[in-house]
Amino acid sequence: MAAHFETYSETAEPRSLAQLAAASGLDKSAAQRIAHTLRNLGYLEHKAGGYVPGSRVLDRTFDYLRANPLVGRAMPILTELRRNVTERVDMSFFEDLTLLYAVRLQSKRDSFYAHLIGRRIPTYCTAGGRAVMAFLSDEEARDILSRSDRRKLTPRTTTEIPKILDHVKRAREKGYATSLEQVYVGELAVAAALTDKDGRPFGAIHVAGSLGEWQLDDFERRVAPLVVAAATAISF
């Protein structure tokens, strides 16, 4: 059943039974039975052109966030950070090759998709990913990078492993990471890692701004101390 939903990570368009079957590795008859069950339970809905995730998926998102004590503890800190920086503030969880957004507090100019929770971003090219890898050994960081699909998301996305590791090294030295137009054109970001009692990274706090309003040096000087303080307060 999980494979039925994984296919929606690639597109927001409805998926046909044939597409669901191909994604799950099942024959069309088995995929039809599973889709029928999921539709009856409210996890799939049938629209023109095929199936889309149903509203019951949001119930499970609510359950996850409500049951995660870290989210509850972090929210007052993130809200205060958002008030101070007046830019988008995110909290993500580190899941190997990607970071998963669990909290997103939008800025005034964000697009609809930019502030949706549950979005995944690559570890290799983001400020949060660089901040997380700074708390890993060089061997662990290189392993993540070697397994990543390092493609350019913008003309400025850094894809070469030695250059990415240079950014990771600077993040180790500073205690936070920066990025410039790595995922979105016109966006800059500062991030600090969230760590457990053993110093292992499990997520990151990000603040994102616009190149139309900030130079990276000024943004870093203004935002970095606040991001580091918030990450320290949330870490175990």
PDB file of C-alpha atoms in Angstrom:
ATOM      1  CA  MET A   1       0.000   0.000   0.000  1.00  0.00           C
ATOM      2  CA  ALA A   2       2.836   2.398   0.799  1.00  0.00           C
ATOM      3  CA  ALA A   3       4.053   2.249  -2.791  1.00  0.00           C
ATOM      4  CA  HIS A   4       0.676   3.569  -3.936  1.00  0.00           C
ATOM      5  CA  PHE A   5       1.389   6.775  -2.021  1.00  0.00           C
ATOM      6  CA  GLU A   6       5.091   7.004  -2.876  1.00  0.00           C
ATOM      7  CA  THR A   7       4.182   7.668  -6.494  1.00  0.00           C
ATOM      8  CA  TYR A   8       2.624  11.001  -5.493  1.00  0.00           C
ATOM      9  CA  SER A   9       6.042  12.303  -4.445  1.00  0.00           C
ATOM     10  CA  GLU A  10       6.793  12.669  -8.143  1.00  0.00           C
ATOM     11  CA  THR A  11       3.684  14.587  -9.202  1.00  0.00           C
ATOM     12  CA  ALA A  12       0.524  16.249  -7.913  1.00  0.00           C
ATOM     13  CA  GLU A  13      -1.461  14.888 -10.864  1.00  0.00           C
ATOM     14  CA  PRO A  14      -4.012  12.045 -10.504  1.00  0.00           C
ATOM     15  CA  ARG A  15      -2.554   8.585 -11.041  1.00  0.00           C
ATOM     16  CA  SER A  16      -4.265   5.918 -13.086  1.00  0.00           C
ATOM     17  CA  LEU A  17      -4.606   2.309 -11.941  1.00  0.00           C
ATOM     18  CA  ALA A  18      -1.889   1.363 -14.421  1.00  0.00           C
ATOM     19  CA  GLN A  19       0.454   3.927 -12.896  1.00  0.00           C
ATOM     20  CA  LEU A  20      -0.345   2.772  -9.355  1.00  0.00           C
ATOM     21  CA  ALA A  21       0.259  -0.825 -10.385  1.00  0.00           C
ATOM     22  CA  ALA A  22       3.603   0.040 -11.956  1.00  0.00           C
ATOM     23  CA  ALA A  23       4.687   1.994  -8.859  1.00  0.00           C
ATOM     24  CA  SER A  24       3.799  -0.819  -6.481  1.00  0.00           C
ATOM     25  CA  GLY A  25       5.055  -3.690  -8.635  1.00  0.00           C
ATOM     26  CA  LEU A  26       1.619  -5.341  -8.580  1.00  0.00           C
ATOM     27  CA  ASP A  27      -0.565  -6.476 -11.430  1.00  0.00           C
ATOM     28  CA  LYS A  28      -3.480  -4.246 -12.329  1.00  0.00           C
ATOM     29  CA  SER A  29      -6.044  -6.491 -10.643  1.00  0.00           C
ATOM     30  CA  ALA A  30      -4.224  -6.408  -7.275  1.00  0.00           C
ATOM     31  CA  ALA A  31      -3.644  -2.653  -7.566  1.00  0.00           C
ATOM     32  CA  GLN A  32      -7.359  -2.180  -8.242  1.00  0.00           C
ATOM     33  CA  ARG A  33      -8.319  -4.113  -5.105  1.00  0.00           C
ATOM     34  CA  ILE A  34      -5.933  -2.108  -2.941  1.00  0.00           C
ATOM     35  CA  ALA A  35      -7.045   1.188  -4.488  1.00  0.00           C
ATOM     36  CA  HIS A  36     -10.668   0.224  -3.844  1.00  0.00           C
ATOM     37  CA  THR A  37      -9.887  -0.489  -0.178  1.00  0.00           C
ATOM     38  CA  LEU A  38      -7.954   2.743   0.257  1.00  0.00           C
ATOM     39  CA  ARG A  39     -10.758   4.690  -1.401  1.00  0.00           C
ATOM     40  CA  ASN A  40     -13.356   3.177   0.937  1.00  0.00           C
ATOM     41  CA  LEU A  41     -11.172   4.125   3.916  1.00  0.00           C
ATOM     42  CA  GLY A  42     -10.734   7.682   2.646  1.00  0.00           C
ATOM     43  CA  TYR A  43      -7.006   7.463   1.892  1.00  0.00           C
ATOM     44  CA  LEU A  44      -7.565   7.751  -1.864  1.00  0.00           C
ATOM     45  CA  GLU A  45     -10.096   9.802  -3.799  1.00  0.00           C
ATOM     46  CA  HIS A  46     -11.111   9.351  -7.401  1.00  0.00           C
ATOM     47  CA  LYS A  47     -10.882  12.443  -9.576  1.00  0.00           C
ATOM     48  CA  ALA A  48     -10.997  13.027 -13.302  1.00  0.00           C
ATOM     49  CA  GLY A  49      -7.932  11.257 -14.628  1.00  0.00           C
ATOM     50  CA  GLY A  50      -7.354   8.878 -11.742  1.00  0.00           C
ATOM     51  CA  TYR A  51      -6.691   8.713  -8.024  1.00  0.00           C
ATOM     52  CA  VAL A  52      -5.295  11.333  -5.630  1.00  0.00           C
ATOM     53  CA  PRO A  53      -4.530  11.130  -1.878  1.00  0.00           C
ATOM     54  CA  GLY A  54      -7.645  11.468   0.262  1.00  0.00           C
ATOM     55  CA  SER A  55      -8.316  13.649   3.284  1.00  0.00           C
ATOM     56  CA  ARG A  56      -7.673  10.819   5.751  1.00  0.00           C
ATOM     57  CA  VAL A  57      -3.965  11.157   4.963  1.00  0.00           C
ATOM     58  CA  LEU A  58      -4.096  14.513   6.764  1.00  0.00           C
ATOM     59  CA  ASP A  59      -5.485  12.785   9.845  1.00  0.00           C
ATOM     60  CA  ARG A  60      -2.355  10.661  10.058  1.00  0.00           C
ATOM     61  CA  THR A  61      -0.168  13.746   9.577  1.00  0.00           C
ATOM     62  CA  PHE A  62      -1.969  15.345  12.510  1.00  0.00           C
ATOM     63  CA  ASP A  63      -1.467  12.189  14.560  1.00  0.00           C
ATOM     64  CA  TYR A  64       2.255  12.148  13.809  1.00  0.00           C
ATOM     65  CA  LEU A  65       2.799  15.791  14.731  1.00  0.00           C
ATOM     66  CA  ARG A  66       0.658  15.522  17.849  1.00  0.00           C
ATOM     67  CA  ALA A  67       2.495  12.397  19.027  1.00  0.00           C
ATOM     68  CA  ASN A  68       5.962  13.857  18.419  1.00  0.00           C
ATOM     69  CA  PRO A  69       7.049  15.603  21.650  1.00  0.00           C
ATOM     70  CA  LEU A  70       9.829  17.432  19.824  1.00  0.00           C
ATOM     71  CA  VAL A  71       7.355  19.331  17.661  1.00  0.00           C
ATOM     72  CA  GLY A  72       5.418  20.504  20.702  1.00  0.00           C
ATOM     73  CA  ARG A  73       8.577  21.599  22.485  1.00  0.00           C
ATOM     74  CA  ALA A  74       9.932  23.351  19.413  1.00  0.00           C
ATOM     75  CA  MET A  75       6.874  25.378  18.423  1.00  0.00           C
ATOM     76  CA  PRO A  76       7.221  28.219  20.981  1.00  0.00           C
ATOM     77  CA  ILE A  77      10.909  28.567  20.108  1.00  0.00           C
ATOM     78  CA  LEU A  78      10.245  28.552  16.366  1.00  0.00           C
ATOM     79  CA  THR A  79       7.392  31.038  16.736  1.00  0.00           C
ATOM     80  CA  GLU A  80       9.659  33.425  18.631  1.00  0.00           C
ATOM     81  CA  LEU A  81      12.373  32.988  16.007  1.00  0.00           C
ATOM     82  CA  ARG A  82       9.864  33.791  13.256  1.00  0.00           C
ATOM     83  CA  ARG A  83       8.773  36.923  15.155  1.00  0.00           C
ATOM     84  CA  ASN A  84      12.379  38.089  15.448  1.00  0.00           C
ATOM     85  CA  VAL A  85      13.581  37.397  11.909  1.00  0.00           C
ATOM     86  CA  THR A  86      10.275  38.035  10.018  1.00  0.00           C
ATOM     87  CA  GLU A  87      11.359  35.452   7.436  1.00  0.00           C
ATOM     88  CA  ARG A  88      10.319  31.866   6.765  1.00  0.00           C
ATOM     89  CA  VAL A  89      11.308  29.487   9.564  1.00  0.00           C
ATOM     90  CA  ASP A  90      11.383  25.715   9.069  1.00  0.00           C
ATOM     91  CA  MET A  91      12.209  22.676  11.157  1.00  0.00           C
ATOM     92  CA  SER A  92      13.187  19.510   9.310  1.00  0.00           C
ATOM     93  CA  PHE A  93      14.105  15.965  10.271  1.00  0.00           C
ATOM     94  CA  PHE A  94      17.204  14.324   8.818  1.00  0.00           C
ATOM     95  CA  GLU A  95      16.436  11.132   6.886  1.00  0.00           C
ATOM     96  CA  ASP A  96      19.647  10.162   5.137  1.00  0.00           C
ATOM     97  CA  LEU A  97      19.508  11.588   1.604  1.00  0.00           C
ATOM     98  CA  THR A  98      16.688  14.006   2.383  1.00  0.00           C
ATOM     99  CA  LEU A  99      15.385  16.380   5.017  1.00  0.00           C
ATOM    100  CA  LEU A 100      11.666  16.213   5.798  1.00  0.00           C
ATOM    101  CA  TYR A 101       9.895  19.450   6.754  1.00  0.00           C
ATOM    102  CA  ALA A 102       7.824  18.963   9.919  1.00  0.00           C
ATOM    103  CA  VAL A 103       7.188  22.640  10.744  1.00  0.00           C
ATOM    104  CA  ARG A 104       6.993  25.579   8.341  1.00  0.00           C
ATOM    105  CA  LEU A 105       6.223  29.136   9.423  1.00  0.00           C
ATOM    106  CA  GLN A 106       5.840  31.098   6.229  1.00  0.00           C
ATOM    107  CA  SER A 107       6.935  34.582   5.253  1.00  0.00           C
ATOM    108  CA  LYS A 108       4.805  37.140   3.482  1.00  0.00           C
ATOM    109  CA  ARG A 109       6.053  36.225   0.002  1.00  0.00           C
ATOM    110  CA  ASP A 110       6.040  32.413   0.073  1.00  0.00           C
ATOM    111  CA  SER A 111       4.256  30.466  -2.609  1.00  0.00           C
ATOM    112  CA  PHE A 112       1.667  27.857  -1.670  1.00  0.00           C
ATOM    113  CA  TYR A 113       4.015  24.893  -2.075  1.00  0.00           C
ATOM    114  CA  ALA A 114       6.906  26.603  -0.290  1.00  0.00           C
ATOM    115  CA  HIS A 115       5.316  26.306   3.146  1.00  0.00           C
ATOM    116  CA  LEU A 116       3.696  22.868   3.044  1.00  0.00           C
ATOM    117  CA  ILE A 117       4.808  20.432   5.720  1.00  0.00           C
ATOM    118  CA  GLY A 118       5.836  16.983   4.534  1.00  0.00           C
ATOM    119  CA  ARG A 119       7.944  18.330   1.691  1.00  0.00           C
ATOM    120  CA  ARG A 120      11.341  16.685   1.245  1.00  0.00           C
ATOM    121  CA  ILE A 121      14.465  18.490   0.148  1.00  0.00           C
ATOM    122  CA  PRO A 122      17.875  17.002  -0.741  1.00  0.00           C
ATOM    123  CA  THR A 123      20.532  16.793   1.949  1.00  0.00           C
ATOM    124  CA  TYR A 124      23.382  17.412  -0.497  1.00  0.00           C
ATOM    125  CA  CYS A 125      22.532  20.962  -1.561  1.00  0.00           C
ATOM    126  CA  THR A 126      20.664  22.639   1.283  1.00  0.00           C
ATOM    127  CA  ALA A 127      21.758  24.749   4.237  1.00  0.00           C
ATOM    128  CA  GLY A 128      20.057  22.265   6.567  1.00  0.00           C
ATOM    129  CA  GLY A 129      21.813  19.351   4.906  1.00  0.00           C
ATOM    130  CA  ARG A 130      25.196  21.042   5.186  1.00  0.00           C
ATOM    131  CA  ALA A 131      24.526  21.838   8.852  1.00  0.00           C
ATOM    132  CA  VAL A 132      23.590  18.208   9.529  1.00  0.00           C
ATOM    133  CA  MET A 133      26.585  16.783   7.674  1.00  0.00           C
ATOM    134  CA  ALA A 134      28.854  19.047   9.726  1.00  0.00           C
ATOM    135  CA  PHE A 135      28.020  16.801  12.701  1.00  0.00           C
ATOM    136  CA  LEU A 136      28.909  13.642  10.776  1.00  0.00           C
ATOM    137  CA  SER A 137      32.343  12.291   9.990  1.00  0.00           C
ATOM    138  CA  ASP A 138      33.843  13.061   6.592  1.00  0.00           C
ATOM    139  CA  GLU A 139      33.295   9.415   5.646  1.00  0.00           C
ATOM    140  CA  GLU A 140      29.593   9.561   6.562  1.00  0.00           C
ATOM    141  CA  ALA A 141      29.095  12.833   4.711  1.00  0.00           C
ATOM    142  CA  ARG A 142      30.891  11.543   1.637  1.00  0.00           C
ATOM    143  CA  ASP A 143      28.740   8.396   1.682  1.00  0.00           C
ATOM    144  CA  ILE A 144      25.561  10.494   1.663  1.00  0.00           C
ATOM    145  CA  LEU A 145      26.865  12.602  -1.196  1.00  0.00           C
ATOM    146  CA  SER A 146      27.988   9.607  -3.250  1.00  0.00           C
ATOM    147  CA  ARG A 147      24.503   8.067  -3.000  1.00  0.00           C
ATOM    148  CA  SER A 148      22.649  11.294  -3.746  1.00  0.00           C
ATOM    149  CA  ASP A 149      21.178  12.230  -7.111  1.00  0.00           C
ATOM    150  CA  ARG A 150      23.294  15.356  -7.308  1.00  0.00           C
ATOM    151  CA  ARG A 151      21.631  17.318 -10.068  1.00  0.00           C
ATOM    152  CA  LYS A 152      21.316  21.047 -10.473  1.00  0.00           C
ATOM    153  CA  LEU A 153      18.007  22.365  -9.150  1.00  0.00           C
ATOM    154  CA  THR A 154      19.082  25.889 -10.092  1.00  0.00           C
ATOM    155  CA  PRO A 155      22.028  27.149 -12.153  1.00  0.00           C
ATOM    156  CA  ARG A 156      23.917  27.706  -8.867  1.00  0.00           C
ATOM    157  CA  THR A 157      23.303  24.338  -7.219  1.00  0.00           C
ATOM    158  CA  THR A 158      26.596  22.842  -6.027  1.00  0.00           C
ATOM    159  CA  THR A 159      26.884  19.217  -7.149  1.00  0.00           C
ATOM    160  CA  GLU A 160      30.624  18.447  -6.936  1.00  0.00           C
ATOM    161  CA  ILE A 161      31.470  16.425  -3.824  1.00  0.00           C
ATOM    162  CA  PRO A 162      34.718  18.290  -2.953  1.00  0.00           C
ATOM    163  CA  LYS A 163      32.946  21.662  -3.129  1.00  0.00           C
ATOM    164  CA  ILE A 164      30.039  20.425  -1.000  1.00  0.00           C
ATOM    165  CA  LEU A 165      32.489  19.091   1.581  1.00  0.00           C
ATOM    166  CA  ASP A 166      34.131  22.525   1.671  1.00  0.00           C
ATOM    167  CA  HIS A 167      30.749  23.983   2.669  1.00  0.00           C
ATOM    168  CA  VAL A 168      30.373  21.262   5.310  1.00  0.00           C
ATOM    169  CA  LYS A 169      33.821  22.098   6.703  1.00  0.00           C
ATOM    170  CA  ARG A 170      32.896  25.785   6.984  1.00  0.00           C
ATOM    171  CA  ALA A 171      29.673  24.792   8.740  1.00  0.00           C
ATOM    172  CA  ARG A 172      31.708  22.820  11.296  1.00  0.00           C
ATOM    173  CA  GLU A 173      33.875  25.849  11.940  1.00  0.00           C
ATOM    174  CA  LYS A 174      31.004  28.326  12.242  1.00  0.00           C
ATOM    175  CA  GLY A 175      28.381  26.167  13.940  1.00  0.00           C
ATOM    176  CA  TYR A 176      25.847  26.837  11.162  1.00  0.00           C
ATOM    177  CA  ALA A 177      25.558  26.563   7.383  1.00  0.00           C
ATOM    178  CA  THR A 178      24.487  28.878   4.594  1.00  0.00           C
ATOM    179  CA  SER A 179      23.217  28.357   1.076  1.00  0.00           C
ATOM    180  CA  LEU A 180      22.642  30.634  -1.882  1.00  0.00           C
ATOM    181  CA  GLU A 181      20.137  29.752  -4.634  1.00  0.00           C
ATOM    182  CA  GLN A 182      20.722  26.036  -4.131  1.00  0.00           C
ATOM    183  CA  VAL A 183      17.077  24.908  -4.353  1.00  0.00           C
ATOM    184  CA  TYR A 184      15.181  28.048  -5.420  1.00  0.00           C
ATOM    185  CA  VAL A 185      16.393  30.933  -7.562  1.00  0.00           C
ATOM    186  CA  GLY A 186      16.499  34.102  -5.481  1.00  0.00           C
ATOM    187  CA  GLU A 187      16.561  32.328  -2.099  1.00  0.00           C
ATOM    188  CA  LEU A 188      19.284  32.344   0.547  1.00  0.00           C
ATOM    189  CA  ALA A 189      19.214  30.412   3.812  1.00  0.00           C
ATOM    190  CA  VAL A 190      20.938  29.897   7.142  1.00  0.00           C
ATOM    191  CA  ALA A 191      20.553  26.638   9.082  1.00  0.00           C
ATOM    192  CA  ALA A 192      21.777  25.019  12.277  1.00  0.00           C
ATOM    193  CA  ALA A 193      21.657  21.324  13.137  1.00  0.00           C
ATOM    194  CA  LEU A 194      19.523  19.754  15.832  1.00  0.00           C
ATOM    195  CA  THR A 195      21.487  17.164  17.796  1.00  0.00           C
ATOM    196  CA  ASP A 196      20.769  14.508  20.402  1.00  0.00           C
ATOM    197  CA  LYS A 197      22.580  13.953  23.706  1.00  0.00           C
ATOM    198  CA  ASP A 198      25.348  12.081  21.882  1.00  0.00           C
ATOM    199  CA  GLY A 199      25.921  14.925  19.450  1.00  0.00           C
ATOM    200  CA  ARG A 200      24.325  13.105  16.524  1.00  0.00           C
ATOM    201  CA  PRO A 201      22.241  15.231  14.146  1.00  0.00           C
ATOM    202  CA  PHE A 202      18.552  14.422  13.753  1.00  0.00           C
ATOM    203  CA  GLY A 203      17.289  17.556  12.029  1.00  0.00           C
ATOM    204  CA  ALA A 204      17.815  21.241  11.376  1.00  0.00           C
ATOM    205  CA  ILE A 205      16.344  24.701  11.840  1.00  0.00           C
ATOM    206  CA  HIS A 206      16.313  26.800   8.674  1.00  0.00           C
ATOM    207  CA  VAL A 207      15.598  30.459   8.007  1.00  0.00           C
ATOM    208  CA  ALA A 208      15.131  31.458   4.362  1.00  0.00           C
ATOM    209  CA  GLY A 209      15.164  34.950   2.854  1.00  0.00           C
ATOM    210  CA  SER A 210      15.101  36.653  -0.522  1.00  0.00           C
ATOM    211  CA  LEU A 211      18.043  38.002  -2.501  1.00  0.00           C
ATOM    212  CA  GLY A 212      15.724  40.837  -3.434  1.00  0.00           C
ATOM    213  CA  GLU A 213      15.896  42.030   0.174  1.00  0.00           C
ATOM    214  CA  TRP A 214      19.163  40.668   1.571  1.00  0.00           C
ATOM    215  CA  GLN A 215      22.849  40.240   0.806  1.00  0.00           C
ATOM    216  CA  LEU A 216      24.129  36.903   2.143  1.00  0.00           C
ATOM    217  CA  ASP A 217      26.656  38.522   4.526  1.00  0.00           C
ATOM    218  CA  ASP A 218      24.014  40.785   6.061  1.00  0.00           C
ATOM    219  CA  PHE A 219      21.492  37.944   6.289  1.00  0.00           C
ATOM    220  CA  GLU A 220      24.053  35.661   7.914  1.00  0.00           C
ATOM    221  CA  ARG A 221      25.075  38.324  10.424  1.00  0.00           C
ATOM    222  CA  ARG A 222      21.462  39.068  11.375  1.00  0.00           C
ATOM    223  CA  VAL A 223      20.012  35.561  11.371  1.00  0.00           C
ATOM    224  CA  ALA A 224      22.765  33.072  12.241  1.00  0.00           C
ATOM    225  CA  PRO A 225      23.022  33.819  16.002  1.00  0.00           C
ATOM    226  CA  LEU A 226      19.252  33.489  16.375  1.00  0.00           C
ATOM    227  CA  VAL A 227      19.122  30.227  14.409  1.00  0.00           C
ATOM    228  CA  VAL A 228      21.950  28.713  16.450  1.00  0.00           C
ATOM    229  CA  ALA A 229      20.291  29.765  19.714  1.00  0.00           C
ATOM    230  CA  ALA A 230      16.973  28.220  18.619  1.00  0.00           C
ATOM    231  CA  ALA A 231      18.648  24.966  17.543  1.00  0.00           C
ATOM    232  CA  THR A 232      20.523  24.758  20.832  1.00  0.00           C
ATOM    233  CA  ALA A 233      17.310  25.265  22.785  1.00  0.00           C
ATOM    234  CA  ILE A 234      15.489  22.526  20.860  1.00  0.00           C
ATOM    235  CA  SER A 235      18.331  19.976  20.823  1.00  0.00           C
ATOM    236  CA  PHE A 236      18.364  17.280  23.503  1.00  0.00           C
TER     237      PHE A 236
END
